[in-house]
Amino acid sequence: MLRPLLLSALTVLAVHAGEPSVREQVGELFQQRRWHDARLVLEGITAREPANAEAWQALGQANLALQNADAAVAAQEKAVELLPHDAVYRLQLGHAYGFAATKAGLFAKLGFAKKCKAAYDRAVELDPTNLNARWSLMEFCRQAPGIVGGGIELAYAQAAEIKKLDVRRGRAAYASLYSHEKKFTEAIALYDEVLRETPGDPDALYHFGRLAAQTGLQLDRGLAALREIVAQPDRKNDARVHTFIGDILLKKGDKPGAITAYETALTGDPGYTRALEALRKLKEG
């Protein structure tokens, strides 16, 4: 039901506990996505300094990356208990609740979903200018049913607020909602506007290429956008992007190129299901 942005918050770490070397160590582990090692270090920090809100918040992020739903929720709840008026911590708590909802049974799922919405609402209330909080709230409303506080009209309301704060992000927000409603031509046009104003914008490139792969519209430009992404050193092994490249090549009739793209995706993530399935179908067919 919910697809929280699991890695959106796992890019920057500022743990105030201990010596700078400890902060740097944990920050480097996060950069390297060594979540298990980071969790061990952070568990040591929180044991020594139980009132360290930032260490608890970072521990929650590490557990979220490791898909430990209960531990992520517990750590983020502790961080919010210690710093109840921090919008970012409240947002991270919402991410943890959202992920827990995807793992829970029916009745618990509804409870976690409602908590997720409440956390996002509170994050926006604490900092109405926080674009990430508004985006998360928009995505929740787009995906979740009315029984837990979702709805497409509420999602569009958040998109409007995002556009007031940042025109470029607002266009991307509306494009995301248009895609959800299968208004693909309108969505592509908006991402195109973003790219005209901000050439190389990674989010716009990705979504432009994704839509091309999914819809068959503007295949050549979509392929160019995705290839621009994987030309970047930190994205060269991005399994999702290479898989969309494979999808576009397949639509263009280039079966060998598609196979190569799917195989490249698997070098970045050997367990990536979409690439595995696409490759299996191609080789069997």
mmCIF file of C-alpha atoms in Angstrom:
data_model
loop_
_atom_site.group_PDB
_atom_site.id
_atom_site.type_symbol
_atom_site.label_atom_id
_atom_site.label_comp_id
_atom_site.label_asym_id
_atom_site.label_seq_id
_atom_site.Cartn_x
_atom_site.Cartn_y
_atom_site.Cartn_z
ATOM 1 C CA MET A 1 0.000 0.000 0.000
ATOM 2 C CA LEU A 2 2.776 2.361 0.868
ATOM 3 C CA ARG A 3 6.171 2.798 -0.713
ATOM 4 C CA PRO A 4 8.160 5.058 1.610
ATOM 5 C CA LEU A 5 11.289 6.583 0.149
ATOM 6 C CA LEU A 6 13.572 4.318 2.043
ATOM 7 C CA LEU A 7 16.844 5.850 0.985
ATOM 8 C CA SER A 8 15.816 9.462 0.613
ATOM 9 C CA ALA A 9 16.961 10.263 4.130
ATOM 10 C CA LEU A 10 20.015 8.022 4.212
ATOM 11 C CA THR A 11 22.496 10.408 2.645
ATOM 12 C CA VAL A 12 23.659 12.781 5.362
ATOM 13 C CA LEU A 13 24.470 11.993 8.963
ATOM 14 C CA ALA A 14 25.276 14.350 11.822
ATOM 15 C CA VAL A 15 25.695 12.469 15.089
ATOM 16 C CA HIS A 16 26.759 14.805 17.843
ATOM 17 C CA ALA A 17 27.841 12.055 20.208
ATOM 18 C CA GLY A 18 31.439 11.382 21.108
ATOM 19 C CA GLU A 19 34.573 12.505 19.318
ATOM 20 C CA PRO A 20 34.566 13.829 15.750
ATOM 21 C CA SER A 21 36.239 10.569 14.686
ATOM 22 C CA VAL A 22 33.139 8.645 15.750
ATOM 23 C CA ARG A 23 30.871 10.992 13.794
ATOM 24 C CA GLU A 24 33.116 10.684 10.758
ATOM 25 C CA GLN A 25 33.198 6.899 11.075
ATOM 26 C CA VAL A 26 29.423 6.594 11.128
ATOM 27 C CA GLY A 27 29.059 9.125 8.331
ATOM 28 C CA GLU A 28 31.455 7.136 6.165
ATOM 29 C CA LEU A 29 29.596 3.900 6.890
ATOM 30 C CA PHE A 30 26.392 5.573 5.761
ATOM 31 C CA GLN A 31 28.060 6.844 2.592
ATOM 32 C CA GLN A 32 29.238 3.306 1.859
ATOM 33 C CA ARG A 33 25.795 1.891 2.708
ATOM 34 C CA ARG A 34 27.345 -0.398 5.312
ATOM 35 C CA TRP A 35 24.173 -0.343 7.328
ATOM 36 C CA HIS A 36 24.940 -3.319 9.569
ATOM 37 C CA ASP A 37 28.269 -1.842 10.677
ATOM 38 C CA ALA A 38 26.664 1.570 11.187
ATOM 39 C CA ARG A 39 23.934 0.014 13.298
ATOM 40 C CA LEU A 40 26.488 -1.653 15.578
ATOM 41 C CA VAL A 41 28.342 1.622 16.115
ATOM 42 C CA LEU A 42 25.122 3.542 16.739
ATOM 43 C CA GLU A 43 23.822 0.941 19.171
ATOM 44 C CA GLY A 44 26.994 1.522 21.153
ATOM 45 C CA ILE A 45 26.469 5.294 21.099
ATOM 46 C CA THR A 46 22.822 5.089 22.208
ATOM 47 C CA ALA A 47 23.757 2.672 24.999
ATOM 48 C CA ARG A 48 26.348 5.124 26.313
ATOM 49 C CA GLU A 49 24.282 8.236 25.613
ATOM 50 C CA PRO A 50 20.577 7.376 25.848
ATOM 51 C CA ALA A 51 19.609 11.062 25.582
ATOM 52 C CA ASN A 52 21.393 11.536 22.244
ATOM 53 C CA ALA A 53 18.477 12.184 19.889
ATOM 54 C CA GLU A 54 20.591 12.336 16.733
ATOM 55 C CA ALA A 55 22.174 8.967 17.413
ATOM 56 C CA TRP A 56 18.722 7.432 17.872
ATOM 57 C CA GLN A 57 17.536 9.056 14.661
ATOM 58 C CA ALA A 58 20.539 7.726 12.747
ATOM 59 C CA LEU A 59 20.033 4.284 14.277
ATOM 60 C CA GLY A 60 16.478 4.369 13.004
ATOM 61 C CA GLN A 61 17.740 5.181 9.498
ATOM 62 C CA ALA A 62 20.234 2.305 9.588
ATOM 63 C CA ASN A 63 17.528 -0.119 10.692
ATOM 64 C CA LEU A 64 15.222 1.186 7.991
ATOM 65 C CA ALA A 65 17.871 0.483 5.353
ATOM 66 C CA LEU A 66 18.274 -3.005 6.822
ATOM 67 C CA GLN A 67 14.466 -3.411 6.618
ATOM 68 C CA ASN A 68 14.193 -3.946 10.384
ATOM 69 C CA ALA A 69 10.793 -2.343 10.727
ATOM 70 C CA ASP A 70 10.238 -2.722 14.491
ATOM 71 C CA ALA A 71 13.743 -1.536 15.364
ATOM 72 C CA ALA A 72 13.464 1.428 12.978
ATOM 73 C CA VAL A 73 10.159 2.507 14.534
ATOM 74 C CA ALA A 74 11.480 2.140 18.085
ATOM 75 C CA ALA A 75 14.596 4.205 17.380
ATOM 76 C CA GLN A 76 12.731 6.964 15.531
ATOM 77 C CA GLU A 77 10.102 7.134 18.264
ATOM 78 C CA LYS A 78 12.875 7.601 20.816
ATOM 79 C CA ALA A 79 14.442 10.379 18.721
ATOM 80 C CA VAL A 80 11.089 12.197 18.466
ATOM 81 C CA GLU A 81 10.488 11.737 22.188
ATOM 82 C CA LEU A 82 13.792 13.507 22.843
ATOM 83 C CA LEU A 83 13.265 16.240 20.212
ATOM 84 C CA PRO A 84 9.506 16.505 19.678
ATOM 85 C CA HIS A 85 9.611 19.764 17.724
ATOM 86 C CA ASP A 86 12.102 18.705 15.056
ATOM 87 C CA ALA A 87 10.359 18.430 11.668
ATOM 88 C CA VAL A 88 13.050 16.224 10.120
ATOM 89 C CA TYR A 89 12.866 13.697 12.948
ATOM 90 C CA ARG A 90 9.099 13.633 12.648
ATOM 91 C CA LEU A 91 9.460 13.027 8.906
ATOM 92 C CA GLN A 92 11.848 10.118 9.523
ATOM 93 C CA LEU A 93 9.381 8.673 11.999
ATOM 94 C CA GLY A 94 6.757 8.805 9.272
ATOM 95 C CA HIS A 95 9.087 6.877 6.933
ATOM 96 C CA ALA A 96 9.566 4.222 9.618
ATOM 97 C CA TYR A 97 5.815 3.886 10.183
ATOM 98 C CA GLY A 98 5.239 3.709 6.443
ATOM 99 C CA PHE A 99 7.727 0.893 6.037
ATOM 100 C CA ALA A 100 6.288 -0.935 9.045
ATOM 101 C CA ALA A 101 2.876 -0.731 7.368
ATOM 102 C CA THR A 102 4.204 -2.635 4.361
ATOM 103 C CA LYS A 103 5.358 -5.474 6.616
ATOM 104 C CA ALA A 104 2.384 -5.696 8.969
ATOM 105 C CA GLY A 105 -0.824 -7.708 8.885
ATOM 106 C CA LEU A 106 -4.092 -6.065 7.860
ATOM 107 C CA PHE A 107 -5.173 -4.458 11.128
ATOM 108 C CA ALA A 108 -1.671 -3.437 12.170
ATOM 109 C CA LYS A 109 -1.120 -2.101 8.635
ATOM 110 C CA LEU A 110 -4.006 0.336 9.031
ATOM 111 C CA GLY A 111 -2.659 1.509 12.367
ATOM 112 C CA PHE A 112 0.836 2.120 11.055
ATOM 113 C CA ALA A 113 -0.554 3.887 7.983
ATOM 114 C CA LYS A 114 -2.536 6.291 10.158
ATOM 115 C CA LYS A 115 0.556 6.932 12.285
ATOM 116 C CA CYS A 116 2.568 7.553 9.124
ATOM 117 C CA LYS A 117 0.085 10.166 7.925
ATOM 118 C CA ALA A 118 -0.003 11.811 11.367
ATOM 119 C CA ALA A 119 3.807 12.014 11.446
ATOM 120 C CA TYR A 120 3.961 13.583 7.991
ATOM 121 C CA ASP A 121 1.183 16.037 8.910
ATOM 122 C CA ARG A 122 3.082 17.015 12.050
ATOM 123 C CA ALA A 123 6.348 17.434 10.127
ATOM 124 C CA VAL A 124 4.622 19.854 7.743
ATOM 125 C CA GLU A 125 3.019 21.660 10.668
ATOM 126 C CA LEU A 126 6.399 22.049 12.377
ATOM 127 C CA ASP A 127 8.080 23.304 9.196
ATOM 128 C CA PRO A 128 5.664 24.286 6.397
ATOM 129 C CA THR A 129 8.637 25.071 4.123
ATOM 130 C CA ASN A 130 10.099 21.564 4.330
ATOM 131 C CA LEU A 131 9.750 20.315 0.755
ATOM 132 C CA ASN A 132 10.682 16.738 1.623
ATOM 133 C CA ALA A 133 7.954 16.581 4.253
ATOM 134 C CA ARG A 134 5.353 17.957 1.858
ATOM 135 C CA TRP A 135 6.511 15.564 -0.869
ATOM 136 C CA SER A 136 6.233 12.589 1.486
ATOM 137 C CA LEU A 137 2.764 13.712 2.510
ATOM 138 C CA MET A 138 1.798 14.080 -1.151
ATOM 139 C CA GLU A 139 3.074 10.579 -1.953
ATOM 140 C CA PHE A 140 1.214 9.134 1.024
ATOM 141 C CA CYS A 141 -2.044 10.730 -0.087
ATOM 142 C CA ARG A 142 -1.456 9.561 -3.661
ATOM 143 C CA GLN A 143 -0.962 5.943 -2.623
ATOM 144 C CA ALA A 144 -3.129 5.465 0.451
ATOM 145 C CA PRO A 145 -6.925 5.026 0.577
ATOM 146 C CA GLY A 146 -9.248 7.472 2.273
ATOM 147 C CA ILE A 147 -9.734 5.185 5.285
ATOM 148 C CA VAL A 148 -6.220 6.062 6.468
ATOM 149 C CA GLY A 149 -6.271 9.700 5.365
ATOM 150 C CA GLY A 150 -5.178 9.420 1.745
ATOM 151 C CA GLY A 151 -6.794 10.653 -1.453
ATOM 152 C CA ILE A 152 -5.755 12.132 -4.773
ATOM 153 C CA GLU A 153 -7.325 15.547 -4.045
ATOM 154 C CA LEU A 154 -5.216 15.832 -0.886
ATOM 155 C CA ALA A 155 -2.171 14.865 -2.922
ATOM 156 C CA TYR A 156 -2.847 17.652 -5.436
ATOM 157 C CA ALA A 157 -3.254 20.097 -2.545
ATOM 158 C CA GLN A 158 0.294 19.260 -1.400
ATOM 159 C CA ALA A 159 1.589 19.574 -4.956
ATOM 160 C CA ALA A 160 0.143 23.092 -5.064
ATOM 161 C CA GLU A 161 1.923 23.996 -1.819
ATOM 162 C CA ILE A 162 5.186 22.544 -3.119
ATOM 163 C CA LYS A 163 4.887 24.639 -6.279
ATOM 164 C CA LYS A 164 4.409 27.798 -4.185
ATOM 165 C CA LEU A 165 7.691 27.053 -2.419
ATOM 166 C CA ASP A 166 9.685 25.810 -5.404
ATOM 167 C CA VAL A 167 8.372 26.017 -8.965
ATOM 168 C CA ARG A 168 10.718 23.317 -10.261
ATOM 169 C CA ARG A 169 9.833 20.826 -7.523
ATOM 170 C CA GLY A 170 6.198 21.779 -7.978
ATOM 171 C CA ARG A 171 6.320 20.795 -11.639
ATOM 172 C CA ALA A 172 7.867 17.481 -10.668
ATOM 173 C CA ALA A 173 5.157 16.975 -8.041
ATOM 174 C CA TYR A 174 2.383 17.534 -10.545
ATOM 175 C CA ALA A 175 4.176 15.272 -13.036
ATOM 176 C CA SER A 176 4.273 12.494 -10.435
ATOM 177 C CA LEU A 177 0.534 12.810 -9.876
ATOM 178 C CA TYR A 178 -0.179 12.975 -13.612
ATOM 179 C CA SER A 179 1.802 9.749 -14.039
ATOM 180 C CA HIS A 180 -0.269 8.098 -11.319
ATOM 181 C CA GLU A 181 -3.439 9.067 -13.182
ATOM 182 C CA LYS A 182 -1.934 7.851 -16.478
ATOM 183 C CA LYS A 183 -1.779 11.365 -17.901
ATOM 184 C CA PHE A 184 1.582 10.494 -19.392
ATOM 185 C CA THR A 185 1.811 13.180 -22.065
ATOM 186 C CA GLU A 186 1.191 15.900 -19.480
ATOM 187 C CA ALA A 187 3.716 14.350 -17.096
ATOM 188 C CA ILE A 188 6.458 14.132 -19.718
ATOM 189 C CA ALA A 189 5.809 17.746 -20.724
ATOM 190 C CA LEU A 190 6.369 18.899 -17.148
ATOM 191 C CA TYR A 191 9.625 16.958 -16.756
ATOM 192 C CA ASP A 192 10.664 18.447 -20.099
ATOM 193 C CA GLU A 193 10.076 21.939 -18.679
ATOM 194 C CA VAL A 194 12.290 21.126 -15.710
ATOM 195 C CA LEU A 195 15.065 19.854 -17.986
ATOM 196 C CA ARG A 196 14.883 22.947 -20.203
ATOM 197 C CA GLU A 197 15.350 25.155 -17.153
ATOM 198 C CA THR A 198 17.758 22.868 -15.295
ATOM 199 C CA PRO A 199 19.601 20.627 -17.760
ATOM 200 C CA GLY A 200 21.007 17.553 -16.065
ATOM 201 C CA ASP A 201 18.534 17.563 -13.175
ATOM 202 C CA PRO A 202 18.901 13.929 -12.006
ATOM 203 C CA ASP A 203 15.328 13.475 -10.794
ATOM 204 C CA ALA A 204 13.827 14.895 -13.983
ATOM 205 C CA LEU A 205 16.179 12.807 -16.140
ATOM 206 C CA TYR A 206 15.255 9.657 -14.260
ATOM 207 C CA HIS A 207 11.509 10.208 -14.391
ATOM 208 C CA PHE A 208 11.569 11.329 -18.019
ATOM 209 C CA GLY A 209 13.413 8.132 -18.912
ATOM 210 C CA ARG A 210 11.193 5.986 -16.699
ATOM 211 C CA LEU A 211 8.048 7.301 -18.360
ATOM 212 C CA ALA A 212 9.521 6.764 -21.814
ATOM 213 C CA ALA A 213 10.322 3.170 -20.878
ATOM 214 C CA GLN A 214 6.871 2.554 -19.455
ATOM 215 C CA THR A 215 4.794 4.284 -22.113
ATOM 216 C CA GLY A 216 6.803 4.079 -25.335
ATOM 217 C CA LEU A 217 6.642 7.863 -25.701
ATOM 218 C CA GLN A 218 9.767 9.796 -26.744
ATOM 219 C CA LEU A 219 11.964 6.692 -26.617
ATOM 220 C CA ASP A 220 15.112 8.301 -28.036
ATOM 221 C CA ARG A 221 15.043 11.231 -25.617
ATOM 222 C CA GLY A 222 14.191 8.916 -22.742
ATOM 223 C CA LEU A 223 17.140 6.690 -23.593
ATOM 224 C CA ALA A 224 19.445 9.713 -23.771
ATOM 225 C CA ALA A 225 18.197 10.895 -20.354
ATOM 226 C CA LEU A 226 18.861 7.529 -18.708
ATOM 227 C CA ARG A 227 22.287 7.228 -20.297
ATOM 228 C CA GLU A 228 23.146 10.675 -18.982
ATOM 229 C CA ILE A 229 22.377 9.399 -15.483
ATOM 230 C CA VAL A 230 24.563 6.279 -15.682
ATOM 231 C CA ALA A 231 27.403 8.381 -17.093
ATOM 232 C CA GLN A 232 27.710 9.866 -13.609
ATOM 233 C CA PRO A 233 30.274 7.969 -11.480
ATOM 234 C CA ASP A 234 27.922 7.522 -8.524
ATOM 235 C CA ARG A 235 25.092 6.179 -10.701
ATOM 236 C CA LYS A 236 26.959 3.972 -13.188
ATOM 237 C CA ASN A 237 25.750 0.784 -11.451
ATOM 238 C CA ASP A 238 22.180 1.912 -10.803
ATOM 239 C CA ALA A 239 20.141 -1.238 -11.443
ATOM 240 C CA ARG A 240 16.848 0.596 -11.906
ATOM 241 C CA VAL A 241 18.236 2.928 -14.548
ATOM 242 C CA HIS A 242 19.930 0.160 -16.517
ATOM 243 C CA THR A 243 16.711 -1.845 -16.406
ATOM 244 C CA PHE A 244 14.733 1.048 -17.866
ATOM 245 C CA ILE A 245 17.435 1.386 -20.534
ATOM 246 C CA GLY A 246 16.854 -2.272 -21.346
ATOM 247 C CA ASP A 247 13.097 -1.689 -21.533
ATOM 248 C CA ILE A 248 13.545 1.165 -24.013
ATOM 249 C CA LEU A 249 15.988 -0.789 -26.169
ATOM 250 C CA LEU A 250 13.539 -3.675 -26.249
ATOM 251 C CA LYS A 251 10.760 -1.334 -27.382
ATOM 252 C CA LYS A 252 13.102 -0.072 -30.101
ATOM 253 C CA GLY A 253 13.664 -3.637 -31.307
ATOM 254 C CA ASP A 254 17.249 -3.924 -30.030
ATOM 255 C CA LYS A 255 17.096 -7.269 -28.227
ATOM 256 C CA PRO A 256 20.892 -7.754 -27.839
ATOM 257 C CA GLY A 257 21.204 -4.226 -26.441
ATOM 258 C CA ALA A 258 18.365 -4.899 -23.997
ATOM 259 C CA ILE A 259 20.044 -8.105 -22.786
ATOM 260 C CA THR A 260 23.287 -6.205 -22.222
ATOM 261 C CA ALA A 261 21.439 -3.502 -20.276
ATOM 262 C CA TYR A 262 19.672 -6.035 -18.034
ATOM 263 C CA GLU A 263 22.959 -7.857 -17.414
ATOM 264 C CA THR A 264 24.576 -4.531 -16.526
ATOM 265 C CA ALA A 265 21.742 -3.872 -14.080
ATOM 266 C CA LEU A 266 22.525 -7.157 -12.362
ATOM 267 C CA THR A 267 26.185 -6.237 -11.930
ATOM 268 C CA GLY A 268 24.954 -3.358 -9.769
ATOM 269 C CA ASP A 269 22.344 -5.410 -7.911
ATOM 270 C CA PRO A 270 22.503 -9.176 -8.569
ATOM 271 C CA GLY A 271 19.136 -9.701 -6.904
ATOM 272 C CA TYR A 272 17.204 -6.987 -8.738
ATOM 273 C CA THR A 273 13.955 -8.779 -9.545
ATOM 274 C CA ARG A 274 12.841 -6.648 -12.504
ATOM 275 C CA ALA A 275 16.089 -7.174 -14.378
ATOM 276 C CA LEU A 276 16.192 -10.899 -13.554
ATOM 277 C CA GLU A 277 12.652 -11.419 -14.804
ATOM 278 C CA ALA A 278 13.180 -9.363 -17.972
ATOM 279 C CA LEU A 279 16.376 -11.240 -18.764
ATOM 280 C CA ARG A 280 14.727 -14.604 -18.157
ATOM 281 C CA LYS A 281 11.868 -13.797 -20.536
ATOM 282 C CA LEU A 282 14.240 -12.596 -23.243
ATOM 283 C CA LYS A 283 16.490 -15.626 -23.073
ATOM 284 C CA GLU A 284 13.559 -18.054 -22.955
ATOM 285 C CA GLY A 285 11.780 -16.293 -25.786
#
